[in-house]
mmCIF file of N, CA and C in Angstrom:
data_model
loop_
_atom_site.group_PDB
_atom_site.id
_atom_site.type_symbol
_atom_site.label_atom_id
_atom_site.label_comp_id
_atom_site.label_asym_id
_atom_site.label_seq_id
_atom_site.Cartn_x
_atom_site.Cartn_y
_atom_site.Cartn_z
ATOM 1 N N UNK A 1 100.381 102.818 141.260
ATOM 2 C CA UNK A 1 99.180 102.845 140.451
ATOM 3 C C UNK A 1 97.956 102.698 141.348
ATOM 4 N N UNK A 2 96.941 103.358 140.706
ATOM 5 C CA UNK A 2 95.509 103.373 141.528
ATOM 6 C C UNK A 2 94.860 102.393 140.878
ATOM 7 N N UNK A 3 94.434 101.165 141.159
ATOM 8 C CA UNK A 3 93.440 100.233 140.501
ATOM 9 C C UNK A 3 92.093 100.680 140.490
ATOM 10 N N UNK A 4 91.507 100.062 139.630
ATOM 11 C CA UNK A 4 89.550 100.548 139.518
ATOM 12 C C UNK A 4 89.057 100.084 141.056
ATOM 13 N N UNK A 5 89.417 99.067 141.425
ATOM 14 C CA UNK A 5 89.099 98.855 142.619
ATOM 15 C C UNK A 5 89.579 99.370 143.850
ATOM 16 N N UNK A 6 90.416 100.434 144.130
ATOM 17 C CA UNK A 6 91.016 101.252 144.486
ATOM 18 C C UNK A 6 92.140 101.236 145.512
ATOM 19 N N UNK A 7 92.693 99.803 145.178
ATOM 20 C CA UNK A 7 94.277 99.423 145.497
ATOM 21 C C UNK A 7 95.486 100.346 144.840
ATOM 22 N N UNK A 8 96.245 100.566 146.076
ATOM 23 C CA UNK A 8 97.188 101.101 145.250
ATOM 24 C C UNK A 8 98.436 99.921 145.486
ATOM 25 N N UNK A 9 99.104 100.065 144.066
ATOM 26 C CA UNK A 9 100.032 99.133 143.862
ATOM 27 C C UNK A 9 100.878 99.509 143.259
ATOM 28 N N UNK A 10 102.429 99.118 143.291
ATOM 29 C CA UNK A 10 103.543 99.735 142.652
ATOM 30 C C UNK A 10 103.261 99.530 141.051
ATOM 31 N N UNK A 11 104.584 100.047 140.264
ATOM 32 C CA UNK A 11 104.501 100.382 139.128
ATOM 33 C C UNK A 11 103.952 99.128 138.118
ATOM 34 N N UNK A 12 104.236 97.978 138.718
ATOM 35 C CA UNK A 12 104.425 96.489 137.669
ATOM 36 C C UNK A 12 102.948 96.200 137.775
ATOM 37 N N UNK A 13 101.982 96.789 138.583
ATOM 38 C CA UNK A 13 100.450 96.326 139.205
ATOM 39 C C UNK A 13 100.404 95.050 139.672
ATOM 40 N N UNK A 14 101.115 94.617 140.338
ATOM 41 C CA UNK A 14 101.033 93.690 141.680
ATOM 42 C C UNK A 14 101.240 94.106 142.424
ATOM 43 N N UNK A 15 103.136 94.179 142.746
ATOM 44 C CA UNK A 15 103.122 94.059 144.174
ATOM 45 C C UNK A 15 102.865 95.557 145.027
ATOM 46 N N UNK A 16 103.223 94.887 146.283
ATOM 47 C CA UNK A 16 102.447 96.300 147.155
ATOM 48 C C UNK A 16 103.905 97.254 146.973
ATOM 49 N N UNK A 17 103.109 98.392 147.321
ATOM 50 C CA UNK A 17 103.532 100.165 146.992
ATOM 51 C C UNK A 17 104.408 100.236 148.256
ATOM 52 N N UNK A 18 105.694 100.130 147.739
ATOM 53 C CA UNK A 18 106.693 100.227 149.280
ATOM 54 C C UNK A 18 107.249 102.242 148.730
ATOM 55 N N UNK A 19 107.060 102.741 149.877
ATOM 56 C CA UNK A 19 107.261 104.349 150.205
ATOM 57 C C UNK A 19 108.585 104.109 150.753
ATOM 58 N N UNK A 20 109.650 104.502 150.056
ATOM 59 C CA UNK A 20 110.627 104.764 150.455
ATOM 60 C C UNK A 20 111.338 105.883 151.093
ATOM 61 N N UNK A 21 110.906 106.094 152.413
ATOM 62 C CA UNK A 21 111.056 107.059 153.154
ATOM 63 C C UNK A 21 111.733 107.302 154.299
ATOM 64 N N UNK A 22 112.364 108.501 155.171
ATOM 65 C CA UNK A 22 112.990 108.083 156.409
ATOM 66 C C UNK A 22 111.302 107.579 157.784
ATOM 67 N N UNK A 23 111.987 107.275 158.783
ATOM 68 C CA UNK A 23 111.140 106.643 159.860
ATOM 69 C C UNK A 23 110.272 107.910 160.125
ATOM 70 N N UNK A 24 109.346 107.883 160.432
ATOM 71 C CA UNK A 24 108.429 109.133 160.977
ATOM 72 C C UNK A 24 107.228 109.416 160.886
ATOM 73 N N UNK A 25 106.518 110.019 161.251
ATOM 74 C CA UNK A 25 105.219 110.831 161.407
ATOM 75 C C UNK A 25 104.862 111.510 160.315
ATOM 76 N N UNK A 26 103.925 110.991 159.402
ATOM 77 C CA UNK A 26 103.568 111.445 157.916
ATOM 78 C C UNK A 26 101.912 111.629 157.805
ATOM 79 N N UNK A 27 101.582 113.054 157.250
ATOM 80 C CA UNK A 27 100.225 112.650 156.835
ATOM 81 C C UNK A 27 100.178 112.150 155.219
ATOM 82 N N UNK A 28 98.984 111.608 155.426
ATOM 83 C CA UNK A 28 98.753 110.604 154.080
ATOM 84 C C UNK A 28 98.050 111.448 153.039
ATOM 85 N N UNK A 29 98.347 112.264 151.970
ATOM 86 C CA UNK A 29 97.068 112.459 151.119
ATOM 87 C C UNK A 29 97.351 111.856 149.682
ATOM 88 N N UNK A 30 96.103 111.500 149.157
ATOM 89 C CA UNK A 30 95.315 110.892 148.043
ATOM 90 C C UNK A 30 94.807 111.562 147.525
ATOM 91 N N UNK A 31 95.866 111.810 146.074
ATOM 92 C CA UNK A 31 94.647 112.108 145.190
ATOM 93 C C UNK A 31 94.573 111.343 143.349
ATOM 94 N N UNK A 32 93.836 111.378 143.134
ATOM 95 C CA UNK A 32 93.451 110.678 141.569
ATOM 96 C C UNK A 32 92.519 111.432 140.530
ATOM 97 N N UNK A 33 93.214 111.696 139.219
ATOM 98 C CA UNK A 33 92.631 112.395 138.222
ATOM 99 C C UNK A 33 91.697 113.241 138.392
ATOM 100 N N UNK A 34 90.062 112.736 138.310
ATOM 101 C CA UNK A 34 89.390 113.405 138.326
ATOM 102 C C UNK A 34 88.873 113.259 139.505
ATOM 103 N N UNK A 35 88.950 113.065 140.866
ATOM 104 C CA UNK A 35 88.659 112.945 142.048
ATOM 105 C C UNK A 35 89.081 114.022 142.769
ATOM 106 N N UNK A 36 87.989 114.086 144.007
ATOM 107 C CA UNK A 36 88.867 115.271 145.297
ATOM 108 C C UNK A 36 89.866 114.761 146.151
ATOM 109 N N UNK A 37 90.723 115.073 146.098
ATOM 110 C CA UNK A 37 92.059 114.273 147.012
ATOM 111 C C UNK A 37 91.367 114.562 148.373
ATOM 112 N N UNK A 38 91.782 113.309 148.892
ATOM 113 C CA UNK A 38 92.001 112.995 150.477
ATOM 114 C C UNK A 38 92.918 113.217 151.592
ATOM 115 N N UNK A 39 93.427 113.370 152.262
ATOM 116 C CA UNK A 39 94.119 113.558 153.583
ATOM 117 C C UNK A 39 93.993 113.182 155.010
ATOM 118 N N UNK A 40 94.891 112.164 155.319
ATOM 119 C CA UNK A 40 94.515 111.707 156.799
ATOM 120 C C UNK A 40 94.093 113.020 157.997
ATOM 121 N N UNK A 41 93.574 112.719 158.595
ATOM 122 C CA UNK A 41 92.846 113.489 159.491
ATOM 123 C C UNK A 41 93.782 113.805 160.875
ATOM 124 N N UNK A 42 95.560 113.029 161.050
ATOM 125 C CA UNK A 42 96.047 113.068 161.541
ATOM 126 C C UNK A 42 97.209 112.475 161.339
ATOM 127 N N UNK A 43 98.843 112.372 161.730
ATOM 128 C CA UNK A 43 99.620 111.142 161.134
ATOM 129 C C UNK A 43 99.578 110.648 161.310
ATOM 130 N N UNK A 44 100.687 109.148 160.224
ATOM 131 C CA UNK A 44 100.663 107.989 160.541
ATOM 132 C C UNK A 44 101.971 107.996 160.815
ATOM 133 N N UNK A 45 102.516 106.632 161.405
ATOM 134 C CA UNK A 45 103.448 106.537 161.648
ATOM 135 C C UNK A 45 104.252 105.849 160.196
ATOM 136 N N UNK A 46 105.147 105.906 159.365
ATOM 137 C CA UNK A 46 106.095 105.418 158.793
ATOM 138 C C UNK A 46 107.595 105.727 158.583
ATOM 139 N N UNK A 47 107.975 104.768 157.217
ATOM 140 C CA UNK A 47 108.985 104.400 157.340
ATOM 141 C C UNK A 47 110.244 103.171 157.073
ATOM 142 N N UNK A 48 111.316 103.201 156.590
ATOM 143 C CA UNK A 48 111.941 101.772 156.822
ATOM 144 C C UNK A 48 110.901 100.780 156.626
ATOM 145 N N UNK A 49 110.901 99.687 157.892
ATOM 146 C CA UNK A 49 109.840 98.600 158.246
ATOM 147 C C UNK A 49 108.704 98.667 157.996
ATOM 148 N N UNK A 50 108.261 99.533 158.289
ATOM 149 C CA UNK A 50 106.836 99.185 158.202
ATOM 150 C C UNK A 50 105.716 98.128 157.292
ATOM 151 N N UNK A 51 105.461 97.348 158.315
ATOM 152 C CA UNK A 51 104.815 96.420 157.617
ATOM 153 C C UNK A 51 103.241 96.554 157.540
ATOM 154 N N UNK A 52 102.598 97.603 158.349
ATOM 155 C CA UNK A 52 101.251 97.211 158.566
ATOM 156 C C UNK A 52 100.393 98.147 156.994
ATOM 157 N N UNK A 53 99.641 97.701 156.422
ATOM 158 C CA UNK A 53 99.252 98.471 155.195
ATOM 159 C C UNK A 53 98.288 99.674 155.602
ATOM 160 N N UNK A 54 98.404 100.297 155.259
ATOM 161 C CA UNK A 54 97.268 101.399 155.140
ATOM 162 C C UNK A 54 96.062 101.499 154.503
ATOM 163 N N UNK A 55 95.002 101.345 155.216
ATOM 164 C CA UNK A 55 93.869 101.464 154.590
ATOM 165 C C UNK A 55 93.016 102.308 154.813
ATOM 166 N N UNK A 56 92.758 103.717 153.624
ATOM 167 C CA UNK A 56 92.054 104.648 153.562
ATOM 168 C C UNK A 56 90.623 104.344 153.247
ATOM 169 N N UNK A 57 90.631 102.904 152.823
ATOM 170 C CA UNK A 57 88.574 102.769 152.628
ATOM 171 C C UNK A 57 87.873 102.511 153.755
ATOM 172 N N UNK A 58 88.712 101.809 154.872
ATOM 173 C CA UNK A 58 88.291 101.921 156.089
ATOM 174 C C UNK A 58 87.336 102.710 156.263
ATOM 175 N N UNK A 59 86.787 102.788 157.242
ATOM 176 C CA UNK A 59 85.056 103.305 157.890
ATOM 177 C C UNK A 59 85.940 104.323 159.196
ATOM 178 N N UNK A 60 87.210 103.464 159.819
ATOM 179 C CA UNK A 60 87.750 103.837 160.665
ATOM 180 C C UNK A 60 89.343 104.990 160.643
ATOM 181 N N UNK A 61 88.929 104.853 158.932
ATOM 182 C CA UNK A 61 90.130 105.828 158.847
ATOM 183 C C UNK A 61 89.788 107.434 158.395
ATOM 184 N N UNK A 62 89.974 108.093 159.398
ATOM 185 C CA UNK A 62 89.351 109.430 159.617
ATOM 186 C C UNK A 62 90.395 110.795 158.906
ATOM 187 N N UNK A 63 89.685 111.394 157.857
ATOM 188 C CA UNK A 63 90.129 112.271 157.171
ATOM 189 C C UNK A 63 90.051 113.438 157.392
ATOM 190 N N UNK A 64 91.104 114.400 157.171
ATOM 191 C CA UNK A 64 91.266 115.812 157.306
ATOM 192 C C UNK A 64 90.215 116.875 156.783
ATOM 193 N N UNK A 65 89.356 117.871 156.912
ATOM 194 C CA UNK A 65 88.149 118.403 156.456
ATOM 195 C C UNK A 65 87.197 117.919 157.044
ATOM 196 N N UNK A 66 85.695 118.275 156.256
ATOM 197 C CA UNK A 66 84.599 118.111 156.617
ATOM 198 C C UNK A 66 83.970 117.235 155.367
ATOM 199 N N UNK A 67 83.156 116.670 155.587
ATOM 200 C CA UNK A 67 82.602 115.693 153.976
ATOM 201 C C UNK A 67 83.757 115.055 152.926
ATOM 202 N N UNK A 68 85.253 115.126 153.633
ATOM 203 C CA UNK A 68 86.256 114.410 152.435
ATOM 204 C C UNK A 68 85.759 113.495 151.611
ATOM 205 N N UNK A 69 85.370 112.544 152.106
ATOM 206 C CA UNK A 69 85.025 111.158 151.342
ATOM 207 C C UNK A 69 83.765 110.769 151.569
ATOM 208 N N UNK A 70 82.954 109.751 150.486
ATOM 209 C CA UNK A 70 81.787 109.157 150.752
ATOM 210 C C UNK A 70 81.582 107.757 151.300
ATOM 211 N N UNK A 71 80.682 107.138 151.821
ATOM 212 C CA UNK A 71 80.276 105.822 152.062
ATOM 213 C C UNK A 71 79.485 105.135 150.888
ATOM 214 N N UNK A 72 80.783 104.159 150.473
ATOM 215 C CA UNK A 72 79.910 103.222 149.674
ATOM 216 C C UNK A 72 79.733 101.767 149.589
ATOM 217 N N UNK A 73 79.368 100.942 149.609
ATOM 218 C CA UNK A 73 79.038 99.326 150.007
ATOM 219 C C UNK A 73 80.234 99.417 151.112
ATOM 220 N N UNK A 74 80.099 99.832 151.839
ATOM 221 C CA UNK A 74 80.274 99.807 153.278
ATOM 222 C C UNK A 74 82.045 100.377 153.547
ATOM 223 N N UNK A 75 82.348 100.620 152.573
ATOM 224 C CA UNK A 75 84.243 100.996 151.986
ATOM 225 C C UNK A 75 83.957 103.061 151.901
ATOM 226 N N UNK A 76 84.989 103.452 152.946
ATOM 227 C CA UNK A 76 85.033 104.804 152.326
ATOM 228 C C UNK A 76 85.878 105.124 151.311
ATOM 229 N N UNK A 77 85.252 105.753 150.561
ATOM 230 C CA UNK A 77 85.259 106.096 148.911
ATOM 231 C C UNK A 77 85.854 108.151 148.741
ATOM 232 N N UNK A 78 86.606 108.000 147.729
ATOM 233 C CA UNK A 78 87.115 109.414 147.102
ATOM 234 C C UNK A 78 86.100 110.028 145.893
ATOM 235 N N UNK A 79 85.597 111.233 146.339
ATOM 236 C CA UNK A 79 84.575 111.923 145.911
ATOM 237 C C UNK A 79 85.279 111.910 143.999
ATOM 238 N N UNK A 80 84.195 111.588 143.628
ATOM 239 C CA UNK A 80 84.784 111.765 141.997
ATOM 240 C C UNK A 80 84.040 112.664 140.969
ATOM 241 N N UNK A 81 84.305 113.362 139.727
ATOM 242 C CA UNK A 81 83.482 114.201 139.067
ATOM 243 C C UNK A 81 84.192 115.508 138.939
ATOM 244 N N UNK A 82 85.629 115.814 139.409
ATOM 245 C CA UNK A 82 86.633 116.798 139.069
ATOM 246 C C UNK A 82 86.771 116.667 137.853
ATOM 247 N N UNK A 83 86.182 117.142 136.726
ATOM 248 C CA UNK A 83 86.608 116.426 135.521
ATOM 249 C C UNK A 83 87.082 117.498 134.680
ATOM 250 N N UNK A 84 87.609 118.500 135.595
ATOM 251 C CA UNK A 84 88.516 120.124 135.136
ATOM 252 C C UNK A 84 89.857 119.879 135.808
ATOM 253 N N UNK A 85 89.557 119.286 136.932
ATOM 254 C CA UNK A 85 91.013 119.100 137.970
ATOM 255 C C UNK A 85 91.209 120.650 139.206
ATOM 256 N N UNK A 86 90.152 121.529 139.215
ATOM 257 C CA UNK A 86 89.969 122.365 140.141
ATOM 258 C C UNK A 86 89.825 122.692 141.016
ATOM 259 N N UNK A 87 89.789 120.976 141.591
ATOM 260 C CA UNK A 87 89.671 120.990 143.361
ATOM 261 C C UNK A 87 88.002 121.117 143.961
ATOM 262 N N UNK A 88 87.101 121.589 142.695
ATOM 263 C CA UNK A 88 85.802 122.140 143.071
ATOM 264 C C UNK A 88 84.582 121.175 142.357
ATOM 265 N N UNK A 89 83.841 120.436 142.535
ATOM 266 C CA UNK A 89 82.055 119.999 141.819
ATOM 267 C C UNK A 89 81.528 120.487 140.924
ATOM 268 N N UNK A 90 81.266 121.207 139.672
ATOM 269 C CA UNK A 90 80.907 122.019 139.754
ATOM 270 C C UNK A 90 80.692 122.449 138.115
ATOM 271 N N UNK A 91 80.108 123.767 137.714
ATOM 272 C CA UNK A 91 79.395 123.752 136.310
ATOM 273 C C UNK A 91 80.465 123.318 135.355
ATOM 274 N N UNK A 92 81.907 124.385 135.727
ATOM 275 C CA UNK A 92 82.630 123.613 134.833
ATOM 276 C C UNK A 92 83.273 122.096 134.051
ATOM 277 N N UNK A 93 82.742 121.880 135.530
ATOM 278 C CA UNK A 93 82.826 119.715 135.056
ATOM 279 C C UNK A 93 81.695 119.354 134.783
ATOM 280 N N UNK A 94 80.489 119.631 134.589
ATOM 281 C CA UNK A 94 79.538 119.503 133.812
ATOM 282 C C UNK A 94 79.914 119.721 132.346
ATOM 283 N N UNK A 95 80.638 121.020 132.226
ATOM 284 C CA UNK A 95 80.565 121.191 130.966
ATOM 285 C C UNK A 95 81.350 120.277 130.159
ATOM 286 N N UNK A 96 82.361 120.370 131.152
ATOM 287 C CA UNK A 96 83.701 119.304 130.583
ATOM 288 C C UNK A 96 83.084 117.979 130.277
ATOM 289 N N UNK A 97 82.241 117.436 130.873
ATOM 290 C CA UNK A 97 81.741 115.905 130.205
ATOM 291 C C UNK A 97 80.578 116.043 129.081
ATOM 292 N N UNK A 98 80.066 117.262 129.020
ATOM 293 C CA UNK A 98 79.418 117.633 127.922
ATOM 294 C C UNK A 98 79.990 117.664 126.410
ATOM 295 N N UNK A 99 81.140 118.485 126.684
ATOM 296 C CA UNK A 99 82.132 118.641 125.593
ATOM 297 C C UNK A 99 82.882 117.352 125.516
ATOM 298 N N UNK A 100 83.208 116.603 125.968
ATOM 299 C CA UNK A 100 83.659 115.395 126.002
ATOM 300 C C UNK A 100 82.872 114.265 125.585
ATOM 301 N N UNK A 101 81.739 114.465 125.324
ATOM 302 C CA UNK A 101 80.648 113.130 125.461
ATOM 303 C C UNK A 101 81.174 112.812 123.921
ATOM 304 N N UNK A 102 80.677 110.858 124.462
ATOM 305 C CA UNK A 102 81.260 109.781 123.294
ATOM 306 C C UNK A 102 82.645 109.793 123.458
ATOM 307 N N UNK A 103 83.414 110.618 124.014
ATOM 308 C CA UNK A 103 85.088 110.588 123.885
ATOM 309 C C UNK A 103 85.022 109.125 124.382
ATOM 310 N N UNK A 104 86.094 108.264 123.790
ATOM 311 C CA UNK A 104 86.260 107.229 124.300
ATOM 312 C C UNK A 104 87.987 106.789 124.483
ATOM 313 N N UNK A 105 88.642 107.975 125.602
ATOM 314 C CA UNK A 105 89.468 107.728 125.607
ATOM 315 C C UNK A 105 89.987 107.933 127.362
ATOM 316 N N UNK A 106 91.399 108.017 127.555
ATOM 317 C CA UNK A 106 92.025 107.952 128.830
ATOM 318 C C UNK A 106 91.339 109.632 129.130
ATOM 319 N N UNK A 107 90.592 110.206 129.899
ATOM 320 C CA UNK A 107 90.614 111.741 130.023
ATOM 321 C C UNK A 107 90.111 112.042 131.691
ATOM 322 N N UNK A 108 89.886 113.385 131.922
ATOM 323 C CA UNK A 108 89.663 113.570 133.124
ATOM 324 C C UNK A 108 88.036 113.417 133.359
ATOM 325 N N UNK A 109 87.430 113.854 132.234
ATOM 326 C CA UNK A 109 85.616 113.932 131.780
ATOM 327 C C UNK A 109 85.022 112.458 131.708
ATOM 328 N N UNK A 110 86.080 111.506 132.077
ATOM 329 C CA UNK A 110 85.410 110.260 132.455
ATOM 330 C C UNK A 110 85.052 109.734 133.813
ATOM 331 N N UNK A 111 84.071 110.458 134.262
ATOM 332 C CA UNK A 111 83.930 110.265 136.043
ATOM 333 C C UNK A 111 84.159 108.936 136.166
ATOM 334 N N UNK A 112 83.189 107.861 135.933
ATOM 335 C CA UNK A 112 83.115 106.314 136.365
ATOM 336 C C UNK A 112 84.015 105.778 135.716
ATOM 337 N N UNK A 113 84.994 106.170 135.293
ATOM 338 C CA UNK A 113 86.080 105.362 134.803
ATOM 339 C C UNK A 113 86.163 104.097 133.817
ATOM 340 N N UNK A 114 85.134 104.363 132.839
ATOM 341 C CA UNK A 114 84.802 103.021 132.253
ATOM 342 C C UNK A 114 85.161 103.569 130.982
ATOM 343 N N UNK A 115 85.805 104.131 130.555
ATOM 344 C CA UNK A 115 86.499 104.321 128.984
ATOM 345 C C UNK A 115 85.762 105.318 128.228
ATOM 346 N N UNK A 116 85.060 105.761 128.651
ATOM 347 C CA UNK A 116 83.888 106.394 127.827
ATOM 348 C C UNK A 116 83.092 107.034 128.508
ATOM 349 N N UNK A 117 82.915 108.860 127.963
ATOM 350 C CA UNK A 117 82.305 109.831 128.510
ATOM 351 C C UNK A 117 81.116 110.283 128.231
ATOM 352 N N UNK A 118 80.042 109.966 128.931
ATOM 353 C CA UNK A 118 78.547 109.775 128.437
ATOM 354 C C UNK A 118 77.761 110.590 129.680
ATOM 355 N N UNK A 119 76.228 109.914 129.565
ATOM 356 C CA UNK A 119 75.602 110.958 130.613
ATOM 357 C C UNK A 119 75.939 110.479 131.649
ATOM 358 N N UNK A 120 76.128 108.897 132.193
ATOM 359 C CA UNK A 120 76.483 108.272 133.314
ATOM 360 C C UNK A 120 77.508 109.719 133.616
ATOM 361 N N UNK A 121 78.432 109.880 133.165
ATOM 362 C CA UNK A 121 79.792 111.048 134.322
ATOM 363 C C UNK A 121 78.880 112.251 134.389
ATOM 364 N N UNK A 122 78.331 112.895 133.675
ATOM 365 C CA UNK A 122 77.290 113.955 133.132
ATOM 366 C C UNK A 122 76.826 113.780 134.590
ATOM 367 N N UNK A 123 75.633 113.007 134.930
ATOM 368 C CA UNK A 123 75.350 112.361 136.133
ATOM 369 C C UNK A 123 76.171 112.797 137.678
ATOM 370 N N UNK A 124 77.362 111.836 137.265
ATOM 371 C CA UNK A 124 78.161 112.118 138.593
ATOM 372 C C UNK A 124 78.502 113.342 138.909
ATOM 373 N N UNK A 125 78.951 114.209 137.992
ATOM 374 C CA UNK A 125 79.121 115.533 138.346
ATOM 375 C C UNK A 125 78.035 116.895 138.956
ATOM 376 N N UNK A 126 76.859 116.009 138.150
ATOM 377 C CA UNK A 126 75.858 116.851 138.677
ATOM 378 C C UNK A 126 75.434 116.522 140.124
ATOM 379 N N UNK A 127 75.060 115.196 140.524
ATOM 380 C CA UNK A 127 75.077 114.552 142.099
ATOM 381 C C UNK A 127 76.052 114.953 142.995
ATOM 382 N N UNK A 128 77.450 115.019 142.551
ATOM 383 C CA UNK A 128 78.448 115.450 143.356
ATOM 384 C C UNK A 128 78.708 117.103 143.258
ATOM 385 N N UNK A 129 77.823 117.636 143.114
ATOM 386 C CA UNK A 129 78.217 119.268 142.679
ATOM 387 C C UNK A 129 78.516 120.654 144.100
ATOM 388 N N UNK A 130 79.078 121.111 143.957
ATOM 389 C CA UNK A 130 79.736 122.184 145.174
ATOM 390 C C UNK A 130 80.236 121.402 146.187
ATOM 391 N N UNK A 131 80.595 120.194 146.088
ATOM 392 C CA UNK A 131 81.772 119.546 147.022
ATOM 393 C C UNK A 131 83.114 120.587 146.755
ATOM 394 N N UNK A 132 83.848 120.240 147.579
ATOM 395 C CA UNK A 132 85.287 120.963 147.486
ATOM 396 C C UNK A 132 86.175 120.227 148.101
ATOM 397 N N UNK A 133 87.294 120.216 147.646
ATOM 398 C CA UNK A 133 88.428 119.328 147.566
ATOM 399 C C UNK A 133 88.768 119.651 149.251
ATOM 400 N N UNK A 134 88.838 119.049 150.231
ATOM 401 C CA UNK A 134 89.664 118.759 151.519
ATOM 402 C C UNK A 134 91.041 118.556 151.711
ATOM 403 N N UNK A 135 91.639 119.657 151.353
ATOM 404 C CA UNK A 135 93.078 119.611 151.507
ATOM 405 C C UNK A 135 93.868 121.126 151.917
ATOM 406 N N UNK A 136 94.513 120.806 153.218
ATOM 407 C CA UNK A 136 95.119 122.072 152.954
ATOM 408 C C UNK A 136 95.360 123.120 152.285
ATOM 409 N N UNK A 137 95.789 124.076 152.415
ATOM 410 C CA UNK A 137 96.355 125.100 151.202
ATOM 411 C C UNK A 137 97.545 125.096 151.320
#
C-alpha cells in the first residue's frame, strides 16, 4: 500500500513491504493512480536479505528521464494530476476533474487525494500540465 504520506507498506498498513524476490540487480519503478510513475535512474541491488530500505523521496535518489519527480518540503515527490491514467498532464485530466467535480469518492479525478474532486485537483492538473510520464516503453 501507498500511504498519503507516501510510505509504502505491506498489505495490513504497518509493517514494511518485504519484495520477495531472487538476489540481484533491479530497477525500481513507482507508480500510483493518478500520478506519473517513477523509475530509478539506475539499479539497485536486491533480494533475500536485504535489509537497507529504499528511499525514493530522497533528494539523492536519482530517477530515470528528465523532470520525473518534483521537490517538495525538501522530500522528492511523484508528479500527480493523471486523472485519465495516460501517462500524459493534460486537457483530458482537466476535463476528467471537471466532470468529476463534488464526486466524493475513491477515483482517479481526485489529484490531492482528499476524498473529494473540486477545483483544488482542477488546479493541480492545470499547474502540472504537458508533463509526461518517465518511463520506458
Amino acid at each position: 500500500l501507498l500511504q498519503r504520506d507516501g510510505n509504502l507498506v505491506a498489505a495490513d498498513g504497518t509493517s514494511d513491504l518485504t519484495l520477495k524476490i531472487g538476489k540481484g540487480q533491479y530497477y525500481l519503478a513507482l507508480n500510483h493512480r493518478n500520478h506519473l510513475g517513477m523509475m530509478s535512474a539506475g539499479p539497485i541491488s536486491m533480494g533475500y536479505t536485504a535489509t537497507t530500505p529504499i528511499d525514493a523521496s530522497l533528494l539523492t535518489f536519482t530517477t530515470y528521464g528528465i523532470n520525473a519527480t518534483k521537490t517538495m518540503s525538501g522530500k522528492q515527490v511523484m508528479w500527480t494530476g493523471d486523472a485519465d491514467a495516460t501517462g500524459i498532464i493534460d486537457s483530458g485530466d482537466r476535463g476528467a476533474t471537471w466532470n468529476n467535480r463534488n464526486d466524493q469518492s475513491y477515483n482517479l479525478s481526485d489529484c490531492s487525494l482528499d476524498g473529494i474532486t473540486d477545483s483544488a485537483d482542477r488546479g493541480i492538473t492545470w499547474n502540472n500540465r504537458n508533463l509526461i510520464e518517465q518511463l520506458p516503453n
